[in-house]
Amino acid sequence: MNGEAPKSLRDALAFIAGYIETPLPPVRMALSAAFGHVLAEDIAASTSLPRFDNAAMDGFAIRSSDIGPDGTAVLRIVQTITAGQIVVPALCPGEAVRITTGAPVPPGADRIVVQEAAEIKGGEVRLRVRDGAKPHIRRVGEDVSRGDTLLEAGSRIGPGQMALLAALGLRSVLVAPRPKVALLSTGDELVDSPGSLAAGQVFDSNRPMLSHMLLAAGAAVTDLGMAHDDPEVILERLVEAAADHDLLISSGGASVGFADHLARVVSRRGFLEFWKLDMRPGKPVGFGDIDDCPILLLPGNPLAAAVGFALLGRAVLARLEGRPLNAGGLRLPVDRPLARSAGRIEVHLGRLRLDSRSRATAVEPLPYGGSASLRHLALADVMIVLEPGEGMIDAGENVDTLPVWQGFPG
């Protein structure tokens, strides 16, 4: 470690931000393959949306000047225009055009009268337009004006972003590549599930949990499996993975004990920049590098591992992708008092619910069953992150929250 190692979460995040100086080099990717990636460029509109005036409803395109003082008009139906039609003749006075939603509005028309307000008799239509009725026309540029900056670098491409980019006609976008993360579980007691257990053995729950948390956060995951508490085996696995990955993550072997080799293993091929933070659960979390590849050391207890990844692992991935650290949290009111510690960050699990009186979203804190508990982790929607402080958090007071399970990538 160089100088004084971080002890608080705030200092650890600041260290990570400085440690990973630049994001991964961007790549240009076909839009069809870019879902879940992070933009590495601002997207400005190359065209207006809509591109042409079009009907917002099925009905009849008319001239408002043809509507009589009583709000009615009897007009001659001259044609039908459907969505996708290329040639659209101009509309003359006394004429009406039957039109479908999304079809181009003919020149001369300035209103669509919905078909429910129309009565057809032969080749004519009688229309009634009530006072204040909408024109039901989507105008050029009503949604997007050419030159507008629509998406900024650092934005994740989700379903809505895909729709917008496709509507602009983009074939490719410049994105951050998915960070390549190698994931390893350590411990003599671990067995892959399903299987049979001997006395003293447990199924490895951390690897499947962390793998899916990584995928949801936008990473490409390599499963390194499990390693026994053998320093040489652990070192060999990690060194091999460090050569072609952007981040290593291990769980287990990070607390104080005779089998906890990871701190010593890291120091043999790199640096352990910090180890143990003032937080509960997840105190025995570490960060450093092996052969210049960053490594995050997470505790073996499942809840502690999940908290460590949510608070630090996502920050590392964000830095690699050029995104703000730990974005996406919300401040929400808790529905019952919570105790906090004066000397450390306290993380509680919570479930979102709708307050019956205010109709606002609130957080119901779940019982703390210890850092090895899985039951409430499976029920939780958010992690409640309480900064150190004196006294209680009162019911109704806003607290910082982070989603337990995040995002759409993967």
C-alpha positions as MATLAB code, in Angstrom:
seq = 'MNGEAPKSLRDALAFIAGYIETPLPPVRMALSAAFGHVLAEDIAASTSLPRFDNAAMDGFAIRSSDIGPDGTAVLRIVQTITAGQIVVPALCPGEAVRITTGAPVPPGADRIVVQEAAEIKGGEVRLRVRDGAKPHIRRVGEDVSRGDTLLEAGSRIGPGQMALLAALGLRSVLVAPRPKVALLSTGDELVDSPGSLAAGQVFDSNRPMLSHMLLAAGAAVTDLGMAHDDPEVILERLVEAAADHDLLISSGGASVGFADHLARVVSRRGFLEFWKLDMRPGKPVGFGDIDDCPILLLPGNPLAAAVGFALLGRAVLARLEGRPLNAGGLRLPVDRPLARSAGRIEVHLGRLRLDSRSRATAVEPLPYGGSASLRHLALADVMIVLEPGEGMIDAGENVDTLPVWQGFPG';
ca = [
       0.000    0.000    0.000;
       1.212    3.499   -0.822;
       0.641    6.111    1.894;
      -2.402    5.929    4.113;
      -4.906    3.397    2.814;
      -8.593    4.368    2.542;
     -10.754    3.309    5.463;
     -14.086    4.931    4.571;
     -16.268    4.075    1.599;
     -16.023    7.669    0.378;
     -12.227    7.519    0.355;
     -12.245    4.088   -1.279;
     -14.461    5.337   -4.122;
     -12.238    8.381   -4.580;
      -9.219    6.077   -4.702;
     -10.847    3.871   -7.359;
     -11.738    6.933   -9.443;
      -8.092    8.004   -9.421;
      -6.682    4.507   -9.785;
      -8.588    3.743  -13.011;
      -7.475    6.880  -14.808;
      -9.157    6.327  -18.172;
     -12.062    4.212  -19.406;
     -11.603    1.278  -21.749;
     -10.888    2.335  -25.372;
     -14.217    2.726  -27.215;
     -15.247    0.567  -30.148;
     -17.666    1.235  -33.017;
     -20.430   -1.322  -33.017;
     -23.450   -2.074  -35.161;
     -26.568   -0.702  -33.506;
     -28.145   -4.160  -33.590;
     -25.385   -5.399  -31.253;
     -25.123   -2.341  -29.013;
     -27.940   -3.080  -26.544;
     -26.680   -2.873  -22.972;
     -23.493   -1.047  -23.899;
     -22.555    2.436  -22.721;
     -22.276    5.237  -25.261;
     -18.807    6.685  -25.709;
     -20.072    9.647  -27.757;
     -22.837   12.203  -27.580;
     -25.691   11.503  -29.983;
     -27.002   14.553  -31.849;
     -30.093   14.304  -34.015;
     -29.171   14.101  -37.692;
     -32.817   14.614  -38.588;
     -36.030   15.885  -37.068;
     -38.610   13.545  -35.590;
     -41.221   13.242  -36.876;
     -39.607   13.635  -40.310;
     -42.903   14.724  -41.843;
     -46.313   15.914  -40.641;
     -48.379   12.814  -39.950;
     -51.755   11.813  -38.562;
     -51.941   11.109  -34.841;
     -55.344    9.394  -35.194;
     -57.406    7.508  -37.752;
     -59.929    9.859  -39.357;
     -60.231   12.497  -42.051;
     -57.721   15.154  -43.094;
     -59.449   18.467  -43.829;
     -58.975   22.214  -44.056;
     -60.213   24.031  -40.935;
     -61.575   26.757  -43.206;
     -64.169   24.227  -44.479;
     -65.757   23.924  -41.034;
     -68.958   25.915  -40.720;
     -69.926   28.223  -37.822;
     -71.897   25.343  -36.274;
     -68.779   23.129  -36.181;
     -69.898   20.866  -39.034;
     -68.747   20.244  -42.566;
     -69.946   18.083  -45.438;
     -66.993   17.272  -47.680;
     -66.241   15.146  -50.698;
     -63.979   12.136  -50.009;
     -61.293   12.247  -52.695;
     -58.784    9.602  -51.595;
     -57.412    7.439  -48.809;
     -53.872    7.882  -47.447;
     -52.241    5.112  -45.448;
     -48.992    4.931  -43.484;
     -46.040    4.463  -45.815;
     -47.630    6.199  -48.795;
     -45.005    8.186  -50.706;
     -46.973   10.339  -53.150;
     -49.585   12.511  -51.416;
     -51.635   14.928  -53.560;
     -52.581   18.316  -52.149;
     -55.986   18.804  -50.555;
     -58.333   21.322  -52.189;
     -61.162   23.285  -50.521;
     -64.302   21.210  -50.018;
     -62.357   17.941  -49.990;
     -61.603   15.386  -47.280;
     -59.052   12.599  -47.263;
     -59.517    9.422  -45.301;
     -56.256    8.884  -43.363;
     -54.730    6.307  -41.012;
     -52.479    6.886  -38.009;
     -48.911    7.656  -39.059;
     -49.802    8.516  -42.650;
     -48.403   11.746  -44.135;
     -50.763   14.692  -43.962;
     -51.584   16.036  -47.444;
     -50.479   19.598  -48.256;
     -53.303   22.019  -47.514;
     -54.739   19.996  -44.618;
     -54.342   21.386  -41.106;
     -56.618   19.121  -39.067;
     -57.518   15.466  -38.591;
     -61.102   14.833  -37.518;
     -61.339   11.485  -35.752;
     -63.438    8.830  -37.454;
     -65.800    8.669  -34.439;
     -66.950   12.200  -35.368;
     -67.619   11.251  -39.001;
     -70.699    9.977  -40.819;
     -70.126    8.684  -44.351;
     -72.866    8.850  -46.963;
     -71.848    7.690  -50.402;
     -68.828    9.718  -51.542;
     -69.268   12.358  -48.874;
     -68.552   12.606  -45.185;
     -70.343   14.720  -42.615;
     -67.994   15.852  -39.827;
     -68.636   17.474  -36.505;
     -65.735   19.299  -34.813;
     -66.277   20.277  -31.205;
     -64.815   23.478  -29.796;
     -61.251   23.045  -28.585;
     -60.743   19.723  -30.370;
     -57.088   18.860  -31.022;
     -55.873   18.946  -34.629;
     -54.384   15.439  -34.169;
     -51.366   16.144  -36.371;
     -47.789   15.314  -35.331;
     -45.699   18.137  -36.764;
     -42.158   17.905  -38.133;
     -39.656   18.193  -35.256;
     -42.355   18.073  -32.595;
     -40.431   15.338  -30.747;
     -36.843   15.959  -31.869;
     -35.292   18.925  -33.666;
     -32.350   18.356  -35.945;
     -29.098   19.101  -34.095;
     -30.501   18.397  -30.604;
     -28.176   16.452  -28.296;
     -30.368   13.496  -27.390;
     -28.056   11.128  -25.504;
     -24.791   11.894  -23.749;
     -21.664    9.788  -23.535;
     -21.972    7.543  -20.485;
     -25.630    6.705  -21.166;
     -26.584    3.027  -21.150;
     -28.361    1.814  -24.299;
     -31.634    0.278  -23.168;
     -34.914   -0.397  -24.966;
     -35.901    3.278  -25.180;
     -32.472    4.342  -26.370;
     -32.493    1.577  -28.988;
     -35.843    2.835  -30.292;
     -34.571    6.428  -30.517;
     -31.299    5.475  -32.236;
     -33.128    3.248  -34.697;
     -35.615    6.044  -35.481;
     -32.670    8.311  -36.321;
     -31.484    5.720  -38.822;
     -28.116    5.078  -37.156;
     -26.299    1.982  -38.314;
     -23.550    2.057  -35.698;
     -22.571    3.798  -32.472;
     -19.338    4.346  -30.551;
     -19.559    2.467  -27.259;
     -17.472    1.294  -24.348;
     -16.749   -2.425  -24.614;
     -18.217   -4.597  -21.889;
     -15.578   -4.863  -19.144;
     -14.201   -8.411  -19.078;
     -14.411   -9.693  -15.509;
     -12.994  -12.973  -14.193;
     -14.835  -14.322  -11.140;
     -13.349  -16.775   -8.627;
     -14.694  -18.323   -5.430;
     -12.216  -19.566   -2.840;
     -12.633  -21.950    0.075;
     -12.121  -25.618    0.960;
     -15.744  -25.821    2.086;
     -17.293  -24.934   -1.286;
     -19.146  -27.328   -3.588;
     -20.966  -26.528   -6.841;
     -24.739  -26.706   -6.642;
     -26.485  -29.044   -7.252;
     -24.507  -31.913   -5.805;
     -23.904  -33.822   -2.615;
     -22.407  -32.310    0.502;
     -20.110  -33.863    3.047;
     -19.983  -32.676    6.649;
     -18.717  -29.094    6.823;
     -19.337  -28.337    3.154;
     -21.673  -25.724    1.641;
     -22.881  -24.934   -1.863;
     -21.190  -21.975   -3.521;
     -23.914  -19.307   -3.674;
     -21.629  -16.322   -4.233;
     -20.483  -17.168   -7.750;
     -23.954  -17.441   -9.305;
     -25.102  -14.340   -7.394;
     -22.108  -12.200   -8.340;
     -22.125  -13.485  -11.910;
     -25.664  -12.219  -12.427;
     -24.963   -8.950  -10.632;
     -22.028   -8.466  -13.000;
     -24.090   -9.278  -16.077;
     -26.819   -6.883  -14.962;
     -24.179   -4.168  -14.498;
     -22.969   -4.638  -18.082;
     -19.901   -6.866  -17.664;
     -18.801   -9.878  -19.695;
     -18.105  -12.602  -17.139;
     -15.567  -15.427  -17.173;
     -16.305  -18.058  -14.527;
     -13.026  -19.226  -13.002;
     -14.878  -21.698  -10.806;
     -13.741  -22.499   -7.282;
     -10.263  -22.767   -5.817;
      -9.261  -24.521   -2.625;
      -7.401  -22.568    0.041;
      -4.061  -23.159   -1.672;
      -2.075  -19.973   -2.345;
      -0.305  -21.429   -5.373;
      -3.529  -22.565   -7.040;
      -5.250  -19.248   -6.337;
      -2.285  -17.262   -7.641;
      -2.050  -19.357  -10.799;
      -5.750  -18.868  -11.617;
      -5.646  -15.133  -11.031;
      -2.387  -14.493  -12.886;
      -3.633  -16.400  -15.916;
      -6.895  -14.424  -15.949;
      -5.154  -11.066  -15.379;
      -3.525  -11.271  -18.807;
      -6.766  -10.769  -20.764;
      -9.328   -9.340  -18.348;
     -10.141   -5.833  -17.162;
     -11.070   -6.807  -13.599;
     -10.641   -9.775  -11.275;
     -13.158  -10.483   -8.524;
     -12.727  -13.077   -5.804;
     -15.022  -13.955   -2.929;
     -13.901  -15.684    0.231;
     -10.527  -15.657    1.904;
     -10.626  -11.928    2.646;
     -11.085  -11.949    6.411;
      -8.561  -12.650    9.133;
      -7.789  -16.351    9.444;
      -5.197  -19.008    8.781;
      -6.748  -19.920    5.401;
      -7.096  -16.334    4.181;
      -4.374  -16.250    1.570;
      -5.669  -13.644   -0.842;
      -4.046  -10.602    0.723;
      -0.680  -12.328    0.609;
      -1.334  -13.697   -2.893;
      -2.083  -10.253   -4.292;
       1.064   -8.795   -2.777;
       3.215  -11.391   -4.567;
       2.239  -10.150   -8.048;
       0.982   -6.631   -7.383;
      -0.266   -4.345   -4.637;
      -3.066   -4.501   -2.122;
      -4.084   -0.844   -2.078;
      -6.661   -1.122    0.690;
      -8.221   -3.827    2.818;
     -11.038   -3.452    5.353;
     -13.391   -0.490    5.287;
     -15.517    1.056    8.006;
     -18.793   -0.522    6.872;
     -21.196   -3.232    7.983;
     -21.651   -5.721    6.430;
     -18.729   -6.068    4.042;
     -15.869   -4.736    6.158;
     -13.261   -7.265    4.898;
     -13.254   -5.945    1.324;
     -10.030   -5.181   -0.509;
      -8.804   -3.635   -3.743;
      -5.511   -3.816   -5.561;
      -3.989   -5.282   -8.691;
      -2.330   -8.414   -9.991;
      -0.002   -7.912  -12.946;
      -1.597   -4.458  -13.459;
      -5.126   -5.890  -13.616;
      -7.415   -4.481  -10.888;
      -8.740   -7.003   -8.386;
     -11.643   -6.634   -5.964;
     -11.522   -8.950   -2.953;
     -14.981   -9.631   -1.548;
     -15.889  -11.423    1.687;
     -17.184  -14.989    1.586;
     -20.433  -14.285    3.426;
     -23.141  -13.767    0.759;
     -24.720  -10.558    2.052;
     -21.304   -9.011    2.668;
     -20.204  -10.010   -0.843;
     -23.362   -8.522   -2.385;
     -22.900   -5.252   -0.468;
     -19.222   -5.048   -1.397;
     -20.004   -5.517   -5.068;
     -22.936   -3.092   -5.074;
     -20.903   -0.321   -3.427;
     -17.449   -0.916   -4.943;
     -17.694   -3.397   -7.818;
     -20.248   -1.328   -9.694;
     -18.043    1.731   -9.178;
     -15.089   -0.047  -10.802;
     -17.245   -1.095  -13.765;
     -18.619    2.433  -14.082;
     -15.102    3.836  -14.218;
     -14.080    1.305  -16.872;
     -17.126    2.265  -18.963;
     -16.778    6.009  -18.487;
     -19.928    6.385  -16.353;
     -20.448    8.298  -13.076;
     -19.575    6.231  -10.015;
     -22.566    4.586   -8.277;
     -25.202    6.460  -10.272;
     -28.793    5.275  -10.144;
     -29.465    5.508   -6.417;
     -32.579    7.145   -5.013;
     -33.414    8.930   -1.784;
     -36.593    7.421   -0.380;
     -38.405    7.628    2.973;
     -38.185    4.699    5.396;
     -41.368    3.467    7.036;
     -39.843    2.801   10.451;
     -36.939    4.168   12.522;
     -33.414    2.880   11.877;
     -30.353    2.989   14.079;
     -27.078    4.173   12.593;
     -23.501    3.998   13.743;
     -21.294    6.948   14.534;
     -18.164    5.289   13.189;
     -19.113    3.336   10.069;
     -21.512    3.032    7.159;
     -24.440    0.743    7.880;
     -26.110   -1.094    5.000;
     -29.601   -2.532    5.464;
     -31.754   -4.479    3.057;
     -35.110   -2.995    2.169;
     -38.262   -3.708    0.235;
     -40.123   -1.069   -1.765;
     -43.768   -0.499   -1.014;
     -46.473    2.062   -1.741;
     -47.451    4.211    1.234;
     -51.229    3.831    1.589;
     -51.752    7.445    2.698;
     -49.305    9.463    0.600;
     -49.311    7.048   -2.381;
     -45.550    7.603   -2.524;
     -42.893    4.891   -2.695;
     -41.329    4.102    0.670;
     -38.741    1.619    1.908;
     -39.521   -1.103    4.401;
     -36.258   -2.142    6.129;
     -35.877   -5.917    6.423;
     -34.510   -7.647    9.518;
     -30.749   -8.112    9.666;
     -29.946  -11.797    9.894;
     -26.180  -11.506    9.718;
     -23.771  -11.208    6.806;
     -24.265  -14.890    5.896;
     -28.052  -14.620    5.645;
     -29.635  -15.299    2.249;
     -33.314  -15.253    3.154;
     -33.817  -11.489    3.225;
     -31.346  -10.916    0.398;
     -33.762  -12.859   -1.807;
     -36.651  -10.573   -0.746;
     -34.848   -7.238   -0.972;
     -35.316   -4.609   -3.676;
     -32.788   -2.075   -2.396;
     -29.851   -1.582   -0.091;
     -30.280    1.255    2.395;
     -26.931    3.017    2.822;
     -26.677    4.989    6.078;
     -23.776    7.379    6.438;
     -22.099    7.475    9.870;
     -23.911    9.723   12.323;
     -25.364   10.126   15.769;
     -28.933    9.240   16.676;
     -31.748    7.475   14.891;
     -33.181    7.811   11.392;
     -36.844    8.645   11.986;
     -39.745    7.065   10.109;
     -40.493    9.166    7.030;
     -36.934   10.476    6.780;
     -35.231   10.062    3.395;
     -32.300    7.669    3.083;
     -29.909    6.750    0.275;
     -30.776    3.532   -1.549;
     -29.163    1.424   -4.255;
     -30.877   -1.345   -6.222;
     -29.891   -4.842   -5.149;
     -30.416   -6.236   -8.628;
     -29.656   -3.730  -11.322;
     -30.244   -2.883  -14.920;
     -31.101   -4.696  -18.129;
     -27.766   -5.784  -19.704;
     -27.024   -9.478  -19.906;
];
